[in-house]
Tab-separated table of C-alpha atoms and ligand atoms in Angstrom:
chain	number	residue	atom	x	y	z
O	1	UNK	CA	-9.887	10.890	22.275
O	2	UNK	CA	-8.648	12.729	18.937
O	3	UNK	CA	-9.819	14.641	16.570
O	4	UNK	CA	-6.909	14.770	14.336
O	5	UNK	CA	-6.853	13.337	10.835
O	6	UNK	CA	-4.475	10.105	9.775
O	7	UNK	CA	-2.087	10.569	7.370
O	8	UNK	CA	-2.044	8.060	4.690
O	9	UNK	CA	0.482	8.073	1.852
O	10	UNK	CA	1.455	6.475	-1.535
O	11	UNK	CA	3.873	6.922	-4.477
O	12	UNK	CA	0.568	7.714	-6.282
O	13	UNK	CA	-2.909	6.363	-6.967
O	14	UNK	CA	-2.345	2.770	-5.246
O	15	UNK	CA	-2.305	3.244	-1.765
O	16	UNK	CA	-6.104	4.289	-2.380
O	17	UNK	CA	-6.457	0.146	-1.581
O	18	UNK	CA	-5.756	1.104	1.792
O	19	UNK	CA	-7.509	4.125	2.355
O	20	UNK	CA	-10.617	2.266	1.304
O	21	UNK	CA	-10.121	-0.134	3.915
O	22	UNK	CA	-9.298	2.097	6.630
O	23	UNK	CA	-12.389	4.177	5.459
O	24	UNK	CA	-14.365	0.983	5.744
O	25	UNK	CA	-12.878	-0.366	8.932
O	26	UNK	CA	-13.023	3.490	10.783
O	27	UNK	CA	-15.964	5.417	8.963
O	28	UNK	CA	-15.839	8.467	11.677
O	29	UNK	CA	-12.347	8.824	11.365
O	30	UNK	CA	-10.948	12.083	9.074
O	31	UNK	CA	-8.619	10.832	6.881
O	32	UNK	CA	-5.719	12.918	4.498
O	33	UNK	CA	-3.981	11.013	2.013
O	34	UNK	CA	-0.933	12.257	-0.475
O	35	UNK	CA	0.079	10.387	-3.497
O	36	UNK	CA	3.109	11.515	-5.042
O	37	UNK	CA	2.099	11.679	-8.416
O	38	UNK	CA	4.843	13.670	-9.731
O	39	UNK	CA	7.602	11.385	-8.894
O	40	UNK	CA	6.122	7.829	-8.806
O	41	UNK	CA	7.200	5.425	-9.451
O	42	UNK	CA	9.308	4.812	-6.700
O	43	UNK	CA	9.641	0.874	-7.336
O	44	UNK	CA	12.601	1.611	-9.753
O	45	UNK	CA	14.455	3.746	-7.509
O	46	UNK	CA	16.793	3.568	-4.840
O	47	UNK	CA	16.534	3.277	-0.809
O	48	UNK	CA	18.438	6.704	-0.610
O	49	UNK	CA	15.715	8.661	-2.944
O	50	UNK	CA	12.343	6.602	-1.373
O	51	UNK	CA	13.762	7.515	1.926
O	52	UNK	CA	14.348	11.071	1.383
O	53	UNK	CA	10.327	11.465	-0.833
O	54	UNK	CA	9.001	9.785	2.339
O	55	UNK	CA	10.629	11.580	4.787
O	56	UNK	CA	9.285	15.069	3.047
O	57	UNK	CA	5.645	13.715	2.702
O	58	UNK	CA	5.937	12.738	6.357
O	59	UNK	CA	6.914	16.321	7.199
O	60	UNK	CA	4.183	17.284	5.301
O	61	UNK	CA	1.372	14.961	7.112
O	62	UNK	CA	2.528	16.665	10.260
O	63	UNK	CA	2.216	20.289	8.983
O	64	UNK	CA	-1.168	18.866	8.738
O	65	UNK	CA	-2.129	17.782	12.289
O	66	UNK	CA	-1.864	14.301	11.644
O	67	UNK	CA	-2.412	11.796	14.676
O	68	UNK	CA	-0.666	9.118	13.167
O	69	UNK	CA	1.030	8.470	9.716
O	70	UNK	CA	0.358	4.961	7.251
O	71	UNK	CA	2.718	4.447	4.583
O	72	UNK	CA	0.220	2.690	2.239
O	73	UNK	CA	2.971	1.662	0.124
O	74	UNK	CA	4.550	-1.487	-0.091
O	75	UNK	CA	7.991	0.249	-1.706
O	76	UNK	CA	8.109	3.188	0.921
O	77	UNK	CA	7.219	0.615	3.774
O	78	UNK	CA	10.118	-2.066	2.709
O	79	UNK	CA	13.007	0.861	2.042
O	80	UNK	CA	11.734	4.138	4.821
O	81	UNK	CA	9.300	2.816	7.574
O	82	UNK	CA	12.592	2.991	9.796
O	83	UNK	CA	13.261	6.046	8.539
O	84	UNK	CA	10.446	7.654	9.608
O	85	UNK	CA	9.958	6.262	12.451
O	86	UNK	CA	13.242	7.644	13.884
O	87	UNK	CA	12.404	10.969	12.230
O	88	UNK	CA	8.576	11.652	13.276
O	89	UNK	CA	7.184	11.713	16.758
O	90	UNK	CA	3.700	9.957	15.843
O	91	UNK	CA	2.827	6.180	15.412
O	92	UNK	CA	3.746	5.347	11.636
O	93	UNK	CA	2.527	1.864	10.518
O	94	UNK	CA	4.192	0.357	6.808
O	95	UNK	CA	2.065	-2.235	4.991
O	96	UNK	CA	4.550	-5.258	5.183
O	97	UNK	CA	4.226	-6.296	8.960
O	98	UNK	CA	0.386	-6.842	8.672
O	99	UNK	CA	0.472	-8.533	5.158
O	100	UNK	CA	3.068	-10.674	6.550
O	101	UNK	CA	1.164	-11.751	9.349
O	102	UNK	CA	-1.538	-12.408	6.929
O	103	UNK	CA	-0.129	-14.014	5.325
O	104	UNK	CA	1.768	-16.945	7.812
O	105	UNK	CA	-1.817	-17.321	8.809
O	106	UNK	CA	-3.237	-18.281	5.259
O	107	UNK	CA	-0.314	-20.705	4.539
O	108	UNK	CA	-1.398	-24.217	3.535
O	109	UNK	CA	2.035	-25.459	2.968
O	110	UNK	CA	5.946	-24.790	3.597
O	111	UNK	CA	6.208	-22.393	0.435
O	112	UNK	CA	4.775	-18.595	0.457
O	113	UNK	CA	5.803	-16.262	-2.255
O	114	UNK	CA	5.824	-12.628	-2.704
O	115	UNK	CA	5.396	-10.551	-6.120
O	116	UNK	CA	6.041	-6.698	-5.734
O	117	UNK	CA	8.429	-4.057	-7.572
O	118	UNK	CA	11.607	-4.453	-8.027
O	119	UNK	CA	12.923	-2.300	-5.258
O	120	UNK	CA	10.436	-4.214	-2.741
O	121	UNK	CA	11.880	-7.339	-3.268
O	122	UNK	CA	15.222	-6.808	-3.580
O	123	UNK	CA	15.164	-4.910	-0.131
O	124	UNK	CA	14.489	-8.263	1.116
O	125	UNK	CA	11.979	-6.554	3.661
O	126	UNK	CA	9.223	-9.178	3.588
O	127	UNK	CA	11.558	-12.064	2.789
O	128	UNK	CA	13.077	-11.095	6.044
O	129	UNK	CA	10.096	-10.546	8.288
O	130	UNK	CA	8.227	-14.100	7.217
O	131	UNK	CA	11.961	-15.927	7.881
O	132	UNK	CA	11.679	-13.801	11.354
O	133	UNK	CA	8.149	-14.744	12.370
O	134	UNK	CA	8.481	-18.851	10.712
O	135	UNK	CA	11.611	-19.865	9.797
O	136	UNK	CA	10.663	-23.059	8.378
O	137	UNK	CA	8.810	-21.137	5.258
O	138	UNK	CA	10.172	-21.355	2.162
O	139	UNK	CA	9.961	-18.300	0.650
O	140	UNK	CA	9.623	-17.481	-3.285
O	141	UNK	CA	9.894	-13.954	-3.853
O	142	UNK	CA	9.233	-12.442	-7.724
O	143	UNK	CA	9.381	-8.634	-8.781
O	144	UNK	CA	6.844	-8.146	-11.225
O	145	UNK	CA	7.656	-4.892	-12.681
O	146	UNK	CA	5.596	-3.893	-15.543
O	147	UNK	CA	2.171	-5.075	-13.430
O	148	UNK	CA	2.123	-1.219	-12.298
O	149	UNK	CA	1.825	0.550	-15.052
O	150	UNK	CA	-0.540	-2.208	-16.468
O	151	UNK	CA	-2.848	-0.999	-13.725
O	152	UNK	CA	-2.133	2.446	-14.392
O	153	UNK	CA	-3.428	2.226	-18.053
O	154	UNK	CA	-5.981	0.538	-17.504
O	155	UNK	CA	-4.859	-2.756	-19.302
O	156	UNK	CA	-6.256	-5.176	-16.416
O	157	UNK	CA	-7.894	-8.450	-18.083
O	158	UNK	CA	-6.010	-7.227	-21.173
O	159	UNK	CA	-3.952	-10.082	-23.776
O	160	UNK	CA	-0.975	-7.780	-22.584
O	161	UNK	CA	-1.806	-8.190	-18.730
O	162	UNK	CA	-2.053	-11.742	-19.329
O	163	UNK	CA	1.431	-12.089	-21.515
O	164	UNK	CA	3.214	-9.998	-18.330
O	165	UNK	CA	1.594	-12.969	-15.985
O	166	UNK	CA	3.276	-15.395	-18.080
O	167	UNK	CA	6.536	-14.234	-17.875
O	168	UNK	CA	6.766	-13.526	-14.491
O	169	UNK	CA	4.633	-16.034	-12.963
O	170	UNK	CA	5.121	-19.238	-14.997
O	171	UNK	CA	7.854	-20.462	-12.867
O	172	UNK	CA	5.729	-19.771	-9.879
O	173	UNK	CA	3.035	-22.073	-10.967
O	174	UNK	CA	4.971	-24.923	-11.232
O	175	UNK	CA	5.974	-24.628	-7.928
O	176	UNK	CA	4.170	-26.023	-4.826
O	177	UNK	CA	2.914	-23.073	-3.876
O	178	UNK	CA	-0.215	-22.133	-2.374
O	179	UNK	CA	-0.316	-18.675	-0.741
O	180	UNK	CA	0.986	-15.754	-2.680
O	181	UNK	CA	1.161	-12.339	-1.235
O	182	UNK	CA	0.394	-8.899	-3.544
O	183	UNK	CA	3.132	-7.343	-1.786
O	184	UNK	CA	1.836	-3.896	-3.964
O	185	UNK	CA	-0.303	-1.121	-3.832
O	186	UNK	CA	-1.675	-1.832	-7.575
O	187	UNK	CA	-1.803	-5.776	-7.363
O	188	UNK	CA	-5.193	-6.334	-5.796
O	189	UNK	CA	-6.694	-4.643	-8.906
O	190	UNK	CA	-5.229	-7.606	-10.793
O	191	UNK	CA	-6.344	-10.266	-8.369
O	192	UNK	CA	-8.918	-11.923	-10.419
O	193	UNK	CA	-6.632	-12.510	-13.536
O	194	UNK	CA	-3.564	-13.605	-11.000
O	195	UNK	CA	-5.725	-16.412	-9.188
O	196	UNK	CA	-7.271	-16.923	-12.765
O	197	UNK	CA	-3.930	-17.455	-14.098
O	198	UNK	CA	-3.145	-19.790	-11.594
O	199	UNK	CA	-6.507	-21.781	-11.960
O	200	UNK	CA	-8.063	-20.258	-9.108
O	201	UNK	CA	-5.833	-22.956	-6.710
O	202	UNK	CA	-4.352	-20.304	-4.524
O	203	UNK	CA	-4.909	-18.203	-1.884
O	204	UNK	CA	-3.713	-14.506	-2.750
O	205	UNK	CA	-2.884	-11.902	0.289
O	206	UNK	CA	-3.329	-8.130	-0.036
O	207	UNK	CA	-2.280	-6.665	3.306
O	208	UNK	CA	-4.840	-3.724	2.815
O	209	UNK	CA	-7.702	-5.139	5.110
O	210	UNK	CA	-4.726	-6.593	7.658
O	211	UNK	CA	-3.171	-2.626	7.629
O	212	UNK	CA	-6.355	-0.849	8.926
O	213	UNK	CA	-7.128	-3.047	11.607
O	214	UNK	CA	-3.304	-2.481	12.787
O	215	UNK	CA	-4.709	1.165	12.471
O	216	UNK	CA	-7.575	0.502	14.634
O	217	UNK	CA	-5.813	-1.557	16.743
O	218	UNK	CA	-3.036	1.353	17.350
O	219	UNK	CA	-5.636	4.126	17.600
O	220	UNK	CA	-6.964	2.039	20.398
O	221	UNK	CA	-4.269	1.187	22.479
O	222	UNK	CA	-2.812	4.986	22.328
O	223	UNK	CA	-6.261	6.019	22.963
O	224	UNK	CA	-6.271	8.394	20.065
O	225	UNK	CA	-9.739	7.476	18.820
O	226	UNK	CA	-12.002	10.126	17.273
O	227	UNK	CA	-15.067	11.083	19.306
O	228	UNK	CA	-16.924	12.218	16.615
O	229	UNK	CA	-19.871	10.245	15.181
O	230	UNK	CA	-20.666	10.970	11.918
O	231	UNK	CA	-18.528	10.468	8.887
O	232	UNK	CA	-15.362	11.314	8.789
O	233	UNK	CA	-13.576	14.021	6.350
O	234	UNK	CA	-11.428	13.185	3.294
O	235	UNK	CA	-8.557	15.425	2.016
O	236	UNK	CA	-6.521	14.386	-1.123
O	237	UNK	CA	-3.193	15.860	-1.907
O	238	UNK	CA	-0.642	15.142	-5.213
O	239	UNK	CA	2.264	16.411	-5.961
O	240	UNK	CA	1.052	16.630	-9.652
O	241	UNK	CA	-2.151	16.298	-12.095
O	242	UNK	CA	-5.141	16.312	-9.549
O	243	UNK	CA	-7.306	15.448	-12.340
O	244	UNK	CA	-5.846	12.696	-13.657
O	245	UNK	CA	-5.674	11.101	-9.965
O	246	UNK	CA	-9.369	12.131	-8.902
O	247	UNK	CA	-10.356	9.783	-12.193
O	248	UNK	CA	-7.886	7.156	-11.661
O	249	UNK	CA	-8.587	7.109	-8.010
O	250	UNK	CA	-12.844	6.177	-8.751
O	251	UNK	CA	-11.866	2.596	-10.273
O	252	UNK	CA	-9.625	2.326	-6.616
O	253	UNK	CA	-12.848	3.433	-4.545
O	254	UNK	CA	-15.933	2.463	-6.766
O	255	UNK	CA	-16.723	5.783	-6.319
O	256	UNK	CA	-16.001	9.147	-6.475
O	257	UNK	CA	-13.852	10.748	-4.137
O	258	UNK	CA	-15.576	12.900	-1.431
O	259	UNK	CA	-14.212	16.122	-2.037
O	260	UNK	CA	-11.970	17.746	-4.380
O	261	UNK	CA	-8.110	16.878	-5.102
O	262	UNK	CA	-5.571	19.499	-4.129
O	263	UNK	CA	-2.348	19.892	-5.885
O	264	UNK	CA	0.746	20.568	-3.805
O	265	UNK	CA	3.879	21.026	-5.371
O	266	UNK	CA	5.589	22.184	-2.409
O	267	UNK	CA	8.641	19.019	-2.174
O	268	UNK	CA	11.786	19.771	-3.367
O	269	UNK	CA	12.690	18.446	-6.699
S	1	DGL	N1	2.953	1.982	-4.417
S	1	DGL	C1	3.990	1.145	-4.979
S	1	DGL	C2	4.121	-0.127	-4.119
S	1	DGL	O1	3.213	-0.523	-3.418
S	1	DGL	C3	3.719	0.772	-6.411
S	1	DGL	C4	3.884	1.928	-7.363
S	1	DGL	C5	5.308	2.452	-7.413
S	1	DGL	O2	6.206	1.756	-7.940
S	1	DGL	O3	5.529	3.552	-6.913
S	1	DGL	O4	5.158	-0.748	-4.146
């Protein structure tokens, strides 16, 4: 049994997809998530810089007591999960491994593709890991860069959302694809338009729901369960503009967070 909060952690805003699940999936638990609003995004940048932003919110989730650290992420997981796992002495789960597994179980045919930043699929991380686990797939795998900040401003079920989808996605549909993996944070608020877009024919993955029960599953097995019986804490840390990410982060939750934001400007810049 354990008492101590998880540490959750995003670029920004997005990882909040997780957090709701694991909220969902372990009510009791307390929970402490950090978005680094100051310096997303990191789905432009390189492995060296994602590393080194991960490694210092990792350091910071300790200084916290954490029991156990989930980079809710899909950039940080694909470029630092290694990282950190070398670095920190408590279980740290990424988002890829369970949204792969996901998705090799939703797969209707030999194709799978996966749309994330730039940086996620050029790391190759999740091409790698469905080749690993089923060789046979054929894997399609398209960054989709200006879906973030679509989400970010709001512009979901916009002309401009839809004009984006076009562009990146158009080849996609004329493949024989049928399984298609939201291999970011900010995707799943875009799901309706995406299977909308392509004519409601295919299944979409978001490795949210698949991440906490690897949570639960790891809590479990180390025995680090909380004891306590009544609803867990929440703590919220940025690295910049608590305000804007308290409202940002109500259209994540459909609700309010519990609690108020706390800014912490302590990385190094
Ligand atoms: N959280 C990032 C991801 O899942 C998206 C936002 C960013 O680029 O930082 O890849």
């Amino acid at each position: 049994m354990d008492n101590r909060p998880i540490g959750i952690f995003d670029s920004g805003v997005g990882g909040l997809t997780v957090f709701k699940e694991i909220r969902e999936l372990l009510p009791f638990e307390n929970l402490i998530y950090f978005g680094d609003t100051a310096r997303v995004p990191y789905g432009n940048k390189s492995s060296t810089v994602v590393q080194k932003y991960s490694l210092e919110i990792a350091k910071f989730l300790e200084m916290q007591n954490v029991k156990m650290i989930v980079i809710a992420c899909n950039t940080a997981s694909a470029l630092a999960l290694s990282t950190l796992k070398n670095e920190v002495r408590i279980p740290v789960i990424g988002v890829i491994e369970p949204g792969v597994r996901a998705a090799i179980k939703s797969a209707k045919n030999n194709s799978i593709a996966v749309i994330g930043t730039k940086a996620t699929i050029n790391s190759g991380a999740y091409q790698n890991r469905i080749k690993r686990l089923r060789n046979s797939l054929n894997v399609i795998a398209v960054p989709c860069p200006l879906f973030v900040p679509i989400v970010e401003e709001n512009l979901m079920n916009t002309k401009l959302a839809e004009d984006a989808m076009d562009m990146y996605l158009s080849d996609l549909k004329k493949t024989d694809v049928k399984s298609v993996i939201l291999a970011c944070t900010h995707y799943p608020l875009l799901k309706e338009q995406i299977s909308n877009f392509f004519d409601n024919k295919i299944c979409l993955v978001d490795s949210a729901y698949e991440t906490a029960k690897e949570v639960k599953e790891t809590l479990e097995a180390r025995r680090i369960v909380t004891e306590q019986e009544t609803l867990g804490k929440e703590s919220f840390f940025v690295s910049d503009s608590p305000e804007t990410f308290t409202n940002i982060a109500s259209k994540f939750l459909n609700r309010d967070i519990d609690g108020k934001c706390v800014s912490h400007p302590w990385v190094e810049y």
